[in-house]
């Protein structure tokens, strides 16, 4: 699967770990930055990833900032993006099953590496259930 990844400086370390994990498990990853630990602004990377995911509907996104909160808020400003901030594999699974999330978000200062890998694996291996959840997803999109 194609994954677009982005982070700010606070999420850089975890993003690198997760990209290596994704590539090891056979996914194609495009890292959209940041590439250094110099202070930068998380919305820049949220917007880059959101735009790529919207342009490539079969893809998914990965975003990481310090807490995961700011970068998820920025990504969710894009109609059609459902960026889910997760802290465990159960939240990752439910974000796909019930919310059809297309971007997984984590806090680099919050979540441990192994839990982050497990959550990412669950996110990518879980399908949207549809059914009763479909009408709820449609209600998210306002014109």
Short mmCIF file of N, CA and C in Angstrom, two decimals:
data_model
loop_
_atom_site.label_atom_id
_atom_site.label_comp_id
_atom_site.label_asym_id
_atom_site.label_seq_id
_atom_site.Cartn_x
_atom_site.Cartn_y
_atom_site.Cartn_z
N UNK A 1 0.85 -1.18 0.00
CA UNK A 1 0.00 0.00 0.00
C UNK A 1 0.89 1.24 0.00
N UNK A 2 0.42 2.30 -0.61
CA UNK A 2 1.13 3.57 -0.62
C UNK A 2 0.75 4.34 0.64
N UNK A 3 1.78 4.80 1.36
CA UNK A 3 1.59 5.57 2.58
C UNK A 3 2.33 6.89 2.43
N UNK A 4 1.65 7.99 2.69
CA UNK A 4 2.27 9.30 2.71
C UNK A 4 2.50 9.67 4.17
N UNK A 5 3.74 10.01 4.52
CA UNK A 5 4.10 10.27 5.91
C UNK A 5 4.59 11.69 6.07
N UNK A 6 4.27 12.28 7.22
CA UNK A 6 4.76 13.61 7.55
C UNK A 6 4.81 13.81 9.04
N UNK A 7 5.70 14.72 9.46
CA UNK A 7 5.81 15.05 10.87
C UNK A 7 6.43 16.42 11.02
N UNK A 8 6.29 16.96 12.21
CA UNK A 8 7.08 18.13 12.56
C UNK A 8 8.34 17.63 13.27
N UNK A 9 9.11 18.55 13.82
CA UNK A 9 10.35 18.18 14.50
C UNK A 9 10.13 17.26 15.70
N UNK A 10 9.04 17.46 16.42
CA UNK A 10 8.76 16.66 17.61
C UNK A 10 8.34 15.23 17.27
N UNK A 11 7.86 15.02 16.07
CA UNK A 11 7.45 13.69 15.64
C UNK A 11 8.44 12.98 14.75
N UNK A 12 9.54 13.66 14.45
CA UNK A 12 10.51 13.13 13.48
C UNK A 12 11.05 11.75 13.86
N UNK A 13 11.46 11.57 15.08
CA UNK A 13 12.07 10.31 15.50
C UNK A 13 11.10 9.15 15.34
N UNK A 14 9.87 9.31 15.82
CA UNK A 14 8.89 8.23 15.70
C UNK A 14 8.52 8.01 14.24
N UNK A 15 8.40 9.07 13.47
CA UNK A 15 8.08 8.92 12.04
C UNK A 15 9.14 8.06 11.35
N UNK A 16 10.41 8.31 11.61
CA UNK A 16 11.49 7.53 11.00
C UNK A 16 11.37 6.05 11.37
N UNK A 17 11.08 5.78 12.63
CA UNK A 17 10.92 4.39 13.09
C UNK A 17 9.76 3.73 12.36
N UNK A 18 8.65 4.45 12.25
CA UNK A 18 7.46 3.88 11.61
C UNK A 18 7.65 3.71 10.10
N UNK A 19 8.36 4.62 9.46
CA UNK A 19 8.65 4.46 8.03
C UNK A 19 9.50 3.21 7.81
N UNK A 20 10.51 3.01 8.63
CA UNK A 20 11.35 1.82 8.50
C UNK A 20 10.51 0.56 8.69
N UNK A 21 9.60 0.59 9.64
CA UNK A 21 8.70 -0.55 9.89
C UNK A 21 7.80 -0.79 8.68
N UNK A 22 7.25 0.26 8.12
CA UNK A 22 6.37 0.14 6.95
C UNK A 22 7.13 -0.45 5.77
N UNK A 23 8.32 0.05 5.52
CA UNK A 23 9.10 -0.45 4.39
C UNK A 23 9.50 -1.91 4.60
N UNK A 24 9.81 -2.26 5.83
CA UNK A 24 10.17 -3.65 6.15
C UNK A 24 9.00 -4.59 5.91
N UNK A 25 7.78 -4.09 6.10
CA UNK A 25 6.58 -4.92 5.92
C UNK A 25 6.00 -4.80 4.52
N UNK A 26 6.74 -4.17 3.59
CA UNK A 26 6.35 -4.19 2.18
C UNK A 26 5.55 -3.01 1.67
N UNK A 27 5.37 -2.00 2.47
CA UNK A 27 4.61 -0.83 2.02
C UNK A 27 5.54 0.16 1.32
N UNK A 28 4.95 0.91 0.41
CA UNK A 28 5.67 1.98 -0.29
C UNK A 28 5.38 3.28 0.45
N UNK A 29 6.44 3.95 0.91
CA UNK A 29 6.27 5.16 1.71
C UNK A 29 6.90 6.35 1.01
N UNK A 30 6.15 7.45 1.00
CA UNK A 30 6.69 8.72 0.54
C UNK A 30 6.75 9.66 1.74
N UNK A 31 7.94 10.01 2.14
CA UNK A 31 8.15 10.90 3.30
C UNK A 31 8.09 12.34 2.81
N UNK A 32 7.11 13.08 3.29
CA UNK A 32 6.90 14.46 2.86
C UNK A 32 7.51 15.47 3.82
N UNK A 33 8.33 15.02 4.75
CA UNK A 33 9.02 15.92 5.67
C UNK A 33 8.38 15.93 7.05
N UNK A 34 8.97 16.58 7.91
CA UNK A 34 10.25 17.26 7.93
C UNK A 34 11.37 16.23 7.96
N UNK A 35 12.56 16.69 7.65
CA UNK A 35 13.70 15.77 7.57
C UNK A 35 14.77 16.09 8.60
N UNK A 36 14.59 17.17 9.36
CA UNK A 36 15.57 17.56 10.38
C UNK A 36 14.85 17.84 11.70
N UNK A 37 15.63 17.97 12.75
CA UNK A 37 15.05 18.27 14.06
C UNK A 37 14.91 19.77 14.31
N UNK A 38 15.16 20.58 13.28
CA UNK A 38 14.96 22.02 13.41
C UNK A 38 13.47 22.31 13.61
N UNK A 39 13.17 23.26 14.47
CA UNK A 39 11.78 23.62 14.74
C UNK A 39 11.05 23.97 13.45
N UNK A 40 9.84 23.45 13.32
CA UNK A 40 9.02 23.72 12.14
C UNK A 40 7.55 23.67 12.54
N UNK A 41 6.69 23.96 11.59
CA UNK A 41 5.25 24.08 11.86
C UNK A 41 4.48 22.87 11.36
N UNK A 42 3.81 22.17 12.28
CA UNK A 42 3.10 20.93 11.94
C UNK A 42 2.02 21.10 10.87
N UNK A 43 1.32 22.26 10.76
CA UNK A 43 0.29 22.34 9.72
C UNK A 43 0.85 22.15 8.31
N UNK A 44 2.09 22.57 8.09
CA UNK A 44 2.68 22.43 6.76
C UNK A 44 2.69 20.97 6.31
N UNK A 45 3.02 20.07 7.23
CA UNK A 45 3.12 18.65 6.90
C UNK A 45 1.75 17.97 6.91
N UNK A 46 0.86 18.43 7.76
CA UNK A 46 -0.51 17.91 7.75
C UNK A 46 -1.16 18.19 6.40
N UNK A 47 -0.98 19.40 5.89
CA UNK A 47 -1.59 19.77 4.61
C UNK A 47 -0.98 18.97 3.46
N UNK A 48 0.34 18.79 3.47
CA UNK A 48 0.99 18.01 2.41
C UNK A 48 0.46 16.58 2.36
N UNK A 49 0.39 15.95 3.53
CA UNK A 49 -0.09 14.56 3.57
C UNK A 49 -1.56 14.49 3.18
N UNK A 50 -2.37 15.37 3.71
CA UNK A 50 -3.81 15.36 3.39
C UNK A 50 -4.03 15.52 1.89
N UNK A 51 -3.32 16.42 1.26
CA UNK A 51 -3.49 16.64 -0.19
C UNK A 51 -3.10 15.40 -0.99
N UNK A 52 -2.04 14.74 -0.59
CA UNK A 52 -1.60 13.52 -1.29
C UNK A 52 -2.62 12.40 -1.12
N UNK A 53 -3.13 12.22 0.09
CA UNK A 53 -4.11 11.16 0.35
C UNK A 53 -5.40 11.44 -0.43
N UNK A 54 -5.82 12.67 -0.49
CA UNK A 54 -7.03 13.01 -1.26
C UNK A 54 -6.83 12.75 -2.75
N UNK A 55 -5.64 12.99 -3.24
CA UNK A 55 -5.35 12.78 -4.67
C UNK A 55 -5.15 11.31 -5.02
N UNK A 56 -4.93 10.48 -4.02
CA UNK A 56 -4.63 9.05 -4.21
C UNK A 56 -5.51 8.24 -3.26
N UNK A 57 -6.79 8.06 -3.61
CA UNK A 57 -7.76 7.45 -2.69
C UNK A 57 -7.43 6.05 -2.19
N UNK A 58 -6.56 5.33 -2.88
CA UNK A 58 -6.18 4.00 -2.42
C UNK A 58 -5.04 4.04 -1.40
N UNK A 59 -4.55 5.22 -1.11
CA UNK A 59 -3.44 5.38 -0.18
C UNK A 59 -3.95 5.65 1.23
N UNK A 60 -3.01 5.71 2.16
CA UNK A 60 -3.28 6.12 3.54
C UNK A 60 -2.21 7.11 3.95
N UNK A 61 -2.44 7.80 5.06
CA UNK A 61 -1.48 8.76 5.57
C UNK A 61 -1.05 8.43 6.98
N UNK A 62 0.13 8.91 7.32
CA UNK A 62 0.70 8.80 8.66
C UNK A 62 1.22 10.17 9.05
N UNK A 63 0.77 10.70 10.17
CA UNK A 63 1.22 11.98 10.68
C UNK A 63 1.65 11.85 12.13
N UNK A 64 2.74 12.55 12.49
CA UNK A 64 3.23 12.53 13.87
C UNK A 64 3.70 13.93 14.24
N UNK A 65 3.22 14.43 15.37
CA UNK A 65 3.77 15.64 15.98
C UNK A 65 4.00 15.30 17.46
N UNK A 66 4.29 16.26 18.28
CA UNK A 66 4.58 15.98 19.67
C UNK A 66 3.45 15.26 20.39
N UNK A 67 2.26 15.83 20.32
CA UNK A 67 1.10 15.22 20.98
C UNK A 67 0.18 14.50 20.00
N UNK A 68 0.26 14.85 18.73
CA UNK A 68 -0.66 14.33 17.72
C UNK A 68 -1.90 15.19 17.57
N UNK A 69 -2.13 16.07 18.50
CA UNK A 69 -3.36 16.86 18.50
C UNK A 69 -3.36 17.92 17.39
N UNK A 70 -2.34 18.75 17.38
CA UNK A 70 -2.31 19.84 16.41
C UNK A 70 -2.30 19.37 14.97
N UNK A 71 -1.50 18.36 14.70
CA UNK A 71 -1.37 17.88 13.32
C UNK A 71 -2.66 17.20 12.86
N UNK A 72 -3.39 16.57 13.78
CA UNK A 72 -4.67 15.95 13.40
C UNK A 72 -5.73 17.02 13.14
N UNK A 73 -5.73 18.07 13.93
CA UNK A 73 -6.66 19.17 13.69
C UNK A 73 -6.42 19.78 12.32
N UNK A 74 -5.15 20.03 12.00
CA UNK A 74 -4.82 20.63 10.70
C UNK A 74 -5.23 19.73 9.54
N UNK A 75 -4.95 18.44 9.64
CA UNK A 75 -5.30 17.51 8.56
C UNK A 75 -6.81 17.43 8.37
N UNK A 76 -7.56 17.46 9.46
CA UNK A 76 -9.01 17.33 9.38
C UNK A 76 -9.70 18.57 8.84
N UNK A 77 -8.96 19.62 8.55
CA UNK A 77 -9.53 20.79 7.90
C UNK A 77 -9.84 20.51 6.43
N UNK A 78 -9.28 19.44 5.88
CA UNK A 78 -9.48 19.08 4.48
C UNK A 78 -10.73 18.21 4.34
N UNK A 79 -11.74 18.65 3.59
CA UNK A 79 -12.91 17.80 3.35
C UNK A 79 -12.47 16.47 2.72
N UNK A 80 -12.97 15.38 3.29
CA UNK A 80 -12.62 14.06 2.79
C UNK A 80 -11.52 13.39 3.59
N UNK A 81 -10.87 14.14 4.44
CA UNK A 81 -9.85 13.56 5.32
C UNK A 81 -10.49 13.23 6.65
N UNK A 82 -10.17 12.04 7.13
CA UNK A 82 -10.59 11.60 8.45
C UNK A 82 -9.31 11.12 9.15
N UNK A 83 -8.64 12.07 9.80
CA UNK A 83 -7.39 11.80 10.49
C UNK A 83 -7.71 11.44 11.94
N UNK A 84 -7.29 10.25 12.34
CA UNK A 84 -7.62 9.74 13.67
C UNK A 84 -6.37 9.69 14.54
N UNK A 85 -6.40 10.42 15.64
CA UNK A 85 -5.34 10.38 16.64
C UNK A 85 -5.54 9.13 17.48
N UNK A 86 -4.55 8.25 17.48
CA UNK A 86 -4.68 6.98 18.20
C UNK A 86 -3.54 6.81 19.19
N UNK A 87 -3.85 6.02 20.23
CA UNK A 87 -2.88 5.73 21.29
C UNK A 87 -2.67 4.24 21.49
N UNK A 88 -3.41 3.43 20.73
CA UNK A 88 -3.31 1.97 20.87
C UNK A 88 -3.90 1.31 19.63
N UNK A 89 -3.70 0.01 19.52
CA UNK A 89 -4.19 -0.71 18.34
C UNK A 89 -5.72 -0.78 18.30
N UNK A 90 -6.38 -0.80 19.44
CA UNK A 90 -7.85 -0.83 19.44
C UNK A 90 -8.40 0.46 18.83
N UNK A 91 -7.86 1.61 19.21
CA UNK A 91 -8.32 2.87 18.62
C UNK A 91 -8.04 2.89 17.12
N UNK A 92 -6.88 2.36 16.72
CA UNK A 92 -6.56 2.30 15.30
C UNK A 92 -7.56 1.43 14.54
N UNK A 93 -7.88 0.27 15.11
CA UNK A 93 -8.84 -0.64 14.49
C UNK A 93 -10.22 0.02 14.36
N UNK A 94 -10.69 0.62 15.44
CA UNK A 94 -12.01 1.24 15.41
C UNK A 94 -12.06 2.46 14.50
N UNK A 95 -10.94 3.17 14.38
CA UNK A 95 -10.92 4.33 13.48
C UNK A 95 -11.12 3.90 12.03
N UNK A 96 -10.70 2.72 11.70
CA UNK A 96 -10.91 2.18 10.35
C UNK A 96 -12.30 1.57 10.23
N UNK A 97 -12.66 0.68 11.16
CA UNK A 97 -13.94 -0.03 11.07
C UNK A 97 -15.13 0.92 11.10
N UNK A 98 -15.12 1.88 11.99
CA UNK A 98 -16.29 2.72 12.22
C UNK A 98 -16.22 4.09 11.57
N UNK A 99 -15.00 4.61 11.38
CA UNK A 99 -14.85 5.99 10.89
C UNK A 99 -14.20 6.09 9.52
N UNK A 100 -13.78 4.96 8.98
CA UNK A 100 -13.10 4.94 7.68
C UNK A 100 -11.97 5.96 7.63
N UNK A 101 -11.20 6.04 8.71
CA UNK A 101 -10.08 6.97 8.78
C UNK A 101 -9.10 6.68 7.65
N UNK A 102 -8.57 7.74 7.07
CA UNK A 102 -7.60 7.56 5.99
C UNK A 102 -6.21 8.08 6.36
N UNK A 103 -6.09 8.68 7.53
CA UNK A 103 -4.80 9.09 8.07
C UNK A 103 -4.75 8.69 9.54
N UNK A 104 -3.67 8.01 9.91
CA UNK A 104 -3.43 7.69 11.31
C UNK A 104 -2.47 8.74 11.87
N UNK A 105 -2.77 9.19 13.08
CA UNK A 105 -1.98 10.25 13.73
C UNK A 105 -1.53 9.75 15.09
N UNK A 106 -0.28 10.07 15.43
CA UNK A 106 0.26 9.69 16.73
C UNK A 106 1.08 10.83 17.31
N UNK A 107 1.20 10.81 18.62
CA UNK A 107 2.02 11.78 19.34
C UNK A 107 3.39 11.19 19.63
N UNK A 108 4.42 11.76 19.04
CA UNK A 108 5.77 11.26 19.23
C UNK A 108 6.26 11.33 20.66
N UNK A 109 5.69 12.24 21.44
CA UNK A 109 6.07 12.38 22.85
C UNK A 109 5.13 11.60 23.77
N UNK A 110 4.16 10.90 23.18
CA UNK A 110 3.12 10.25 23.95
C UNK A 110 3.17 8.73 23.87
N UNK A 111 3.32 8.21 22.67
CA UNK A 111 3.17 6.77 22.43
C UNK A 111 4.54 6.10 22.30
N UNK A 112 4.65 4.89 22.81
CA UNK A 112 5.88 4.13 22.69
C UNK A 112 6.02 3.51 21.31
N UNK A 113 7.25 3.17 20.95
CA UNK A 113 7.54 2.65 19.61
C UNK A 113 6.77 1.37 19.28
N UNK A 114 6.78 0.42 20.17
CA UNK A 114 6.13 -0.87 19.88
C UNK A 114 4.62 -0.73 19.80
N UNK A 115 4.05 0.07 20.67
CA UNK A 115 2.60 0.31 20.61
C UNK A 115 2.26 1.04 19.32
N UNK A 116 3.11 1.99 18.93
CA UNK A 116 2.89 2.72 17.68
C UNK A 116 2.93 1.78 16.48
N UNK A 117 3.88 0.87 16.45
CA UNK A 117 3.97 -0.10 15.35
C UNK A 117 2.73 -0.99 15.31
N UNK A 118 2.31 -1.48 16.47
CA UNK A 118 1.11 -2.33 16.53
C UNK A 118 -0.12 -1.57 16.04
N UNK A 119 -0.26 -0.32 16.47
CA UNK A 119 -1.40 0.49 16.06
C UNK A 119 -1.38 0.72 14.55
N UNK A 120 -0.22 1.01 14.02
CA UNK A 120 -0.08 1.23 12.58
C UNK A 120 -0.43 -0.02 11.79
N UNK A 121 0.06 -1.17 12.23
CA UNK A 121 -0.27 -2.44 11.58
C UNK A 121 -1.77 -2.70 11.59
N UNK A 122 -2.40 -2.46 12.73
CA UNK A 122 -3.84 -2.69 12.85
C UNK A 122 -4.61 -1.73 11.95
N UNK A 123 -4.19 -0.48 11.90
CA UNK A 123 -4.82 0.52 11.05
C UNK A 123 -4.80 0.08 9.58
N UNK A 124 -3.65 -0.39 9.14
CA UNK A 124 -3.49 -0.75 7.74
C UNK A 124 -4.13 -2.08 7.36
N UNK A 125 -4.38 -2.92 8.34
CA UNK A 125 -4.95 -4.24 8.04
C UNK A 125 -6.46 -4.31 8.30
N UNK A 126 -7.06 -3.21 8.70
CA UNK A 126 -8.49 -3.20 9.03
C UNK A 126 -9.27 -2.47 7.96
N UNK A 127 -10.38 -3.07 7.55
CA UNK A 127 -11.26 -2.47 6.55
C UNK A 127 -12.41 -1.74 7.21
N UNK A 128 -12.97 -0.80 6.49
CA UNK A 128 -14.17 -0.08 6.91
C UNK A 128 -15.36 -1.04 6.85
N UNK A 129 -16.18 -1.05 7.91
CA UNK A 129 -17.33 -1.95 7.96
C UNK A 129 -18.50 -1.47 7.10
N UNK A 130 -18.58 -0.18 6.86
CA UNK A 130 -19.72 0.33 6.08
C UNK A 130 -21.00 0.20 6.88
N UNK A 131 -22.09 -0.16 6.20
CA UNK A 131 -23.37 -0.35 6.87
C UNK A 131 -23.82 0.88 7.62
N UNK A 132 -24.17 0.69 8.88
CA UNK A 132 -24.69 1.80 9.69
C UNK A 132 -23.68 2.93 9.84
N UNK A 133 -22.39 2.62 9.66
CA UNK A 133 -21.35 3.64 9.80
C UNK A 133 -21.28 4.55 8.59
N UNK A 134 -21.73 4.07 7.44
CA UNK A 134 -21.64 4.85 6.20
C UNK A 134 -22.42 6.16 6.31
N UNK A 135 -23.64 6.11 6.83
CA UNK A 135 -24.44 7.34 6.93
C UNK A 135 -23.81 8.33 7.90
N UNK A 136 -23.12 7.82 8.90
CA UNK A 136 -22.45 8.70 9.86
C UNK A 136 -21.26 9.40 9.21
N UNK A 137 -20.54 8.68 8.39
CA UNK A 137 -19.42 9.27 7.67
C UNK A 137 -19.93 10.35 6.72
N UNK A 138 -21.05 10.08 6.06
CA UNK A 138 -21.63 11.07 5.15
C UNK A 138 -22.04 12.34 5.90
N UNK A 139 -22.46 12.19 7.14
CA UNK A 139 -22.85 13.36 7.94
C UNK A 139 -21.67 14.22 8.37
N UNK A 140 -20.48 13.64 8.35
CA UNK A 140 -19.27 14.41 8.68
C UNK A 140 -19.01 15.45 7.61
N UNK A 141 -19.20 15.05 6.37
CA UNK A 141 -18.92 15.92 5.23
C UNK A 141 -20.04 16.95 5.09
N UNK A 142 -19.74 18.19 5.41
CA UNK A 142 -20.72 19.27 5.23
C UNK A 142 -20.26 20.15 4.09
N UNK A 143 -21.22 20.71 3.39
CA UNK A 143 -20.85 21.54 2.24
C UNK A 143 -20.88 22.99 2.58
#
